[in-house]
Short mmCIF file of C-alpha atoms in Angstrom, two decimals:
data_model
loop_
_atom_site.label_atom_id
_atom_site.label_comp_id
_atom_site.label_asym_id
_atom_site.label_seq_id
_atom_site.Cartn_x
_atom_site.Cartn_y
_atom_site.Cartn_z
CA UNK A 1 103.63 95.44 133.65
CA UNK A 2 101.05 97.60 135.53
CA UNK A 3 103.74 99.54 137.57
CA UNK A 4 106.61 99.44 135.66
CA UNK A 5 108.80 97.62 138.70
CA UNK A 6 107.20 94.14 138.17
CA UNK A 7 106.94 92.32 134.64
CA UNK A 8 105.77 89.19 133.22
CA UNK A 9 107.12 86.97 130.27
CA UNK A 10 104.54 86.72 127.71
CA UNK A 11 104.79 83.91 125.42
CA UNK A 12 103.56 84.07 122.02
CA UNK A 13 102.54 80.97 120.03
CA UNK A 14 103.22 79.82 116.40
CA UNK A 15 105.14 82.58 114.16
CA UNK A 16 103.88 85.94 116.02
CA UNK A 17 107.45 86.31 117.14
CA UNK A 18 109.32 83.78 116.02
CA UNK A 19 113.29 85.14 114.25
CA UNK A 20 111.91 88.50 115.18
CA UNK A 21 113.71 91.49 116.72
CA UNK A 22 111.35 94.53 117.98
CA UNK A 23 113.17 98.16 117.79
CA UNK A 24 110.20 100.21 118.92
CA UNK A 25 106.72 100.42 120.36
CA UNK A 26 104.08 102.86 119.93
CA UNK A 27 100.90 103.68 122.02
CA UNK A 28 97.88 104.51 119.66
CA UNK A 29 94.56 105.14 120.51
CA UNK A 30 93.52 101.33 119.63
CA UNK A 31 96.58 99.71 121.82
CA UNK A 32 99.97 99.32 120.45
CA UNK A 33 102.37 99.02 117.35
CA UNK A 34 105.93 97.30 117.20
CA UNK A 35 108.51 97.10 114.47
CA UNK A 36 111.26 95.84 114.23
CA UNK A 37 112.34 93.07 111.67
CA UNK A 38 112.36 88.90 110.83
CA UNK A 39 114.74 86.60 109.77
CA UNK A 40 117.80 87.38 108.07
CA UNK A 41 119.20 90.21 105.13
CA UNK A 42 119.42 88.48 101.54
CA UNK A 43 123.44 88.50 100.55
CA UNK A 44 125.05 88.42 97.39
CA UNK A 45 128.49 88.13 96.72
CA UNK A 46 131.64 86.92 98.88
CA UNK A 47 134.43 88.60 101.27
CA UNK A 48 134.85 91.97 100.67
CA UNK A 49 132.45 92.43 97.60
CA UNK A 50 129.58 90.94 99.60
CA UNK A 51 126.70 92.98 99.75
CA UNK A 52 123.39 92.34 101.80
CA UNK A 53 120.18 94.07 101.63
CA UNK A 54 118.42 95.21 104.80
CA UNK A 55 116.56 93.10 107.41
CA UNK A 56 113.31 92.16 106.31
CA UNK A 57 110.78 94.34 108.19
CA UNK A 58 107.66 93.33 110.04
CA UNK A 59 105.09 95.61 112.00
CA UNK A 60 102.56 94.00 114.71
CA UNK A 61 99.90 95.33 116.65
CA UNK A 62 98.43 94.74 120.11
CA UNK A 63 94.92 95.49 121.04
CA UNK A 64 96.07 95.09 124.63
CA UNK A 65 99.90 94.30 124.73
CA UNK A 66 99.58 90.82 125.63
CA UNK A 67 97.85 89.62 122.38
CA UNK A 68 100.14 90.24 118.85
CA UNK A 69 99.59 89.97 115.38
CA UNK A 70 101.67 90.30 112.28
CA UNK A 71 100.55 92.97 110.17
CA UNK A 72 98.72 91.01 107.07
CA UNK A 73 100.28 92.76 104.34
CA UNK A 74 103.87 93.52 104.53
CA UNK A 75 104.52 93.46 100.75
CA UNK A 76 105.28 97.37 100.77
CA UNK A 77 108.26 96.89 103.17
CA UNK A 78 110.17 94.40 101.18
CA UNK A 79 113.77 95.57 100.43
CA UNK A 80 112.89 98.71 102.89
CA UNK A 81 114.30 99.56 106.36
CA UNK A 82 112.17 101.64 108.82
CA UNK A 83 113.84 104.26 111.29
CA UNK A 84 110.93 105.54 113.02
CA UNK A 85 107.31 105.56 113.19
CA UNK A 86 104.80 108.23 114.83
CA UNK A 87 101.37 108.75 115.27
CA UNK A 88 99.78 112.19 114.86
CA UNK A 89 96.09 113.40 114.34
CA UNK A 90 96.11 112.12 110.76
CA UNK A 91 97.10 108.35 111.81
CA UNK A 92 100.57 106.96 111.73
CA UNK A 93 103.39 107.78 109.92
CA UNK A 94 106.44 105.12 108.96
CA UNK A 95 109.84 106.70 107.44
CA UNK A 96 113.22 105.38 106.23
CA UNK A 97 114.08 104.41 101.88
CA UNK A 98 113.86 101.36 100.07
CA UNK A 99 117.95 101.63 99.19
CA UNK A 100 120.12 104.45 98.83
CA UNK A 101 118.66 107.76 97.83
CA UNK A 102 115.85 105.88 97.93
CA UNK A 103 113.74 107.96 100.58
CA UNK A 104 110.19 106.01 101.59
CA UNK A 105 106.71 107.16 103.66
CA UNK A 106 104.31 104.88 104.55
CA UNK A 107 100.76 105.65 105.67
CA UNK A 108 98.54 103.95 108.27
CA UNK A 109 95.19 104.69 109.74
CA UNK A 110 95.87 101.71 112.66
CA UNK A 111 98.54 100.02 111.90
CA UNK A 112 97.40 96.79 110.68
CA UNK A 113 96.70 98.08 107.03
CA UNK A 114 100.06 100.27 105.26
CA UNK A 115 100.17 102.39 101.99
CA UNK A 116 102.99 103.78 100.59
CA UNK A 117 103.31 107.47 99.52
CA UNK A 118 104.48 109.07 96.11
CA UNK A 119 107.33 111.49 96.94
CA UNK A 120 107.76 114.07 94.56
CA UNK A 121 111.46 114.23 93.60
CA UNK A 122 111.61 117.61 93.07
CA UNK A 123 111.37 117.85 97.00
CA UNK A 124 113.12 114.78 98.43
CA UNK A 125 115.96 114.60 95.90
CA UNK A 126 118.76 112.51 97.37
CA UNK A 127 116.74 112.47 100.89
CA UNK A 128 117.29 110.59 103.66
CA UNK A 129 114.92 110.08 106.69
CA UNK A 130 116.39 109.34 110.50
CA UNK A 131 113.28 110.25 112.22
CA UNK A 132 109.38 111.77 112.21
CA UNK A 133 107.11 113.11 114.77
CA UNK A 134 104.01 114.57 115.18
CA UNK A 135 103.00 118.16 116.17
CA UNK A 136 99.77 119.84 116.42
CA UNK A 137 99.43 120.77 113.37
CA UNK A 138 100.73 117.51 111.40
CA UNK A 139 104.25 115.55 111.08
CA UNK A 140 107.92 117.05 111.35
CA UNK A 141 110.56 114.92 109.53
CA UNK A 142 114.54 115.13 110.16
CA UNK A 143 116.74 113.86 107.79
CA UNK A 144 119.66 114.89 105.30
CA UNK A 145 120.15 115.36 101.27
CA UNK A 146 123.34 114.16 99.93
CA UNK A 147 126.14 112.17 100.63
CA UNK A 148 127.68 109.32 99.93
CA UNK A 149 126.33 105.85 99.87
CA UNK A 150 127.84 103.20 102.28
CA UNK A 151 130.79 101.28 101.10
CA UNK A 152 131.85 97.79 101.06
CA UNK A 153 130.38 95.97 104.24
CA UNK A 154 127.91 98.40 104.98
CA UNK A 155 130.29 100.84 106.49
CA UNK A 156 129.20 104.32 106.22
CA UNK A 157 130.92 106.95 104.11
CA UNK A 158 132.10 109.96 106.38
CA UNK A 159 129.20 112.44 106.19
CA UNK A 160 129.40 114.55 103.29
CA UNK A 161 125.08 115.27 102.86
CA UNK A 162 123.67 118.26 104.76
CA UNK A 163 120.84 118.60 107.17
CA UNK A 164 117.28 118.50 106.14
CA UNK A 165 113.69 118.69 107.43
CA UNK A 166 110.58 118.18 105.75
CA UNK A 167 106.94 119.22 107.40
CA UNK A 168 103.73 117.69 106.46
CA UNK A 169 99.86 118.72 107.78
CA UNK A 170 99.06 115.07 107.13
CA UNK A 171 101.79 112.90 105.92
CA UNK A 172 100.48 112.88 102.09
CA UNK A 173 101.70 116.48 101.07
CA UNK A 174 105.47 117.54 102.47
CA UNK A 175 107.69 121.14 102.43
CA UNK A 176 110.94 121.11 102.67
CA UNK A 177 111.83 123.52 105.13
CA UNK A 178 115.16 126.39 105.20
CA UNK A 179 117.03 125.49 107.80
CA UNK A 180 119.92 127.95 108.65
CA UNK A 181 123.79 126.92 108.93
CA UNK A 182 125.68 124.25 107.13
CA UNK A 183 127.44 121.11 108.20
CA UNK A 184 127.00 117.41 108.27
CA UNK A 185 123.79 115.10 108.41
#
């Protein structure tokens, strides 16, 4: 759309799209990103001991929004779930874990190529991520430490971890910031 109040269908050919869901778009200075995820979670087990891991995730970018392409190399994803993604004066920044207490940044000048980032444990100990953006002077991320991992099903625990943030000048080096009060996630 050029105004917002008219749109058109685009249709993608071949496996661009195809078993995919897209959660989010982002505008970057060389178009757009998307993530979301394709095909379906691995399970293991039966009835109420089943398990399942998380959707497999995909990222695609858009030069002009009506032309997608997979990301190339989505190796550093697999068994990972993304929550957000935001781009700041240092390039983009992807956040989320790779399993419980598990906590996960990825890196990306454009989003076509990812790395992942070491995270020292000493400051995301039992982290978890919910969401990142940037500032002007680098990345803000909002999350919690603690809790209890999600039972049976994939139904989550009541809350029992307590707030957290983390700031970064350019998504490789992070400080856990004091944040005053107490209470849930």
């Amino acid at each position: 759309s050029n105004d917002g109040a008219t749109w058109t269908l685009l249709t993608q050919g071949g496996t661009t799209f195809a078993d995919a869901q897209v959660r989010q778009l982002l505008a970057t200075s060389s178009g757009l990103v998307a993530w979301g995820s394709v095909g379906q979670p691995v399970c293991s087990g039966s009835g109420e001991g089943q398990t399942c891991g998380p959707l497999p995730e995909m990222l695609w970018t858009s030069p002009d929004g009506s032309t997608w392409t997979r990301i190339a190399d989505s190796s550093m994803f697999t068994g990972a779930t993304i929550s957000a993604v935001t781009i700041g004066q240092e390039g983009l920044v992807a956040v989320e874990d790779t399993g419980w207490d598990k906590p996960a940044i990825w890196l990306s000048d454009t989003g076509a190529a990812w790395r992942t980032t070491s995270l020292p444990t000493s400051t995301f100990a039992h982290g978890h991520f919910y969401n990142v953006r940037a500032i002007g002077s680098g990345y803000v991320l909002a999350g919690s430490v603690g809790g209890q991992a999600p039972i049976s099903g994939g139904v989550a625990a009541p809350s029992t971890g307590t707030a957290a943030a983390w700031w970064s000048p350019d998504g490789l080096t992070w400080t856990k910031a004091t944040l005053q009060g107490s209470g849930g996630a």
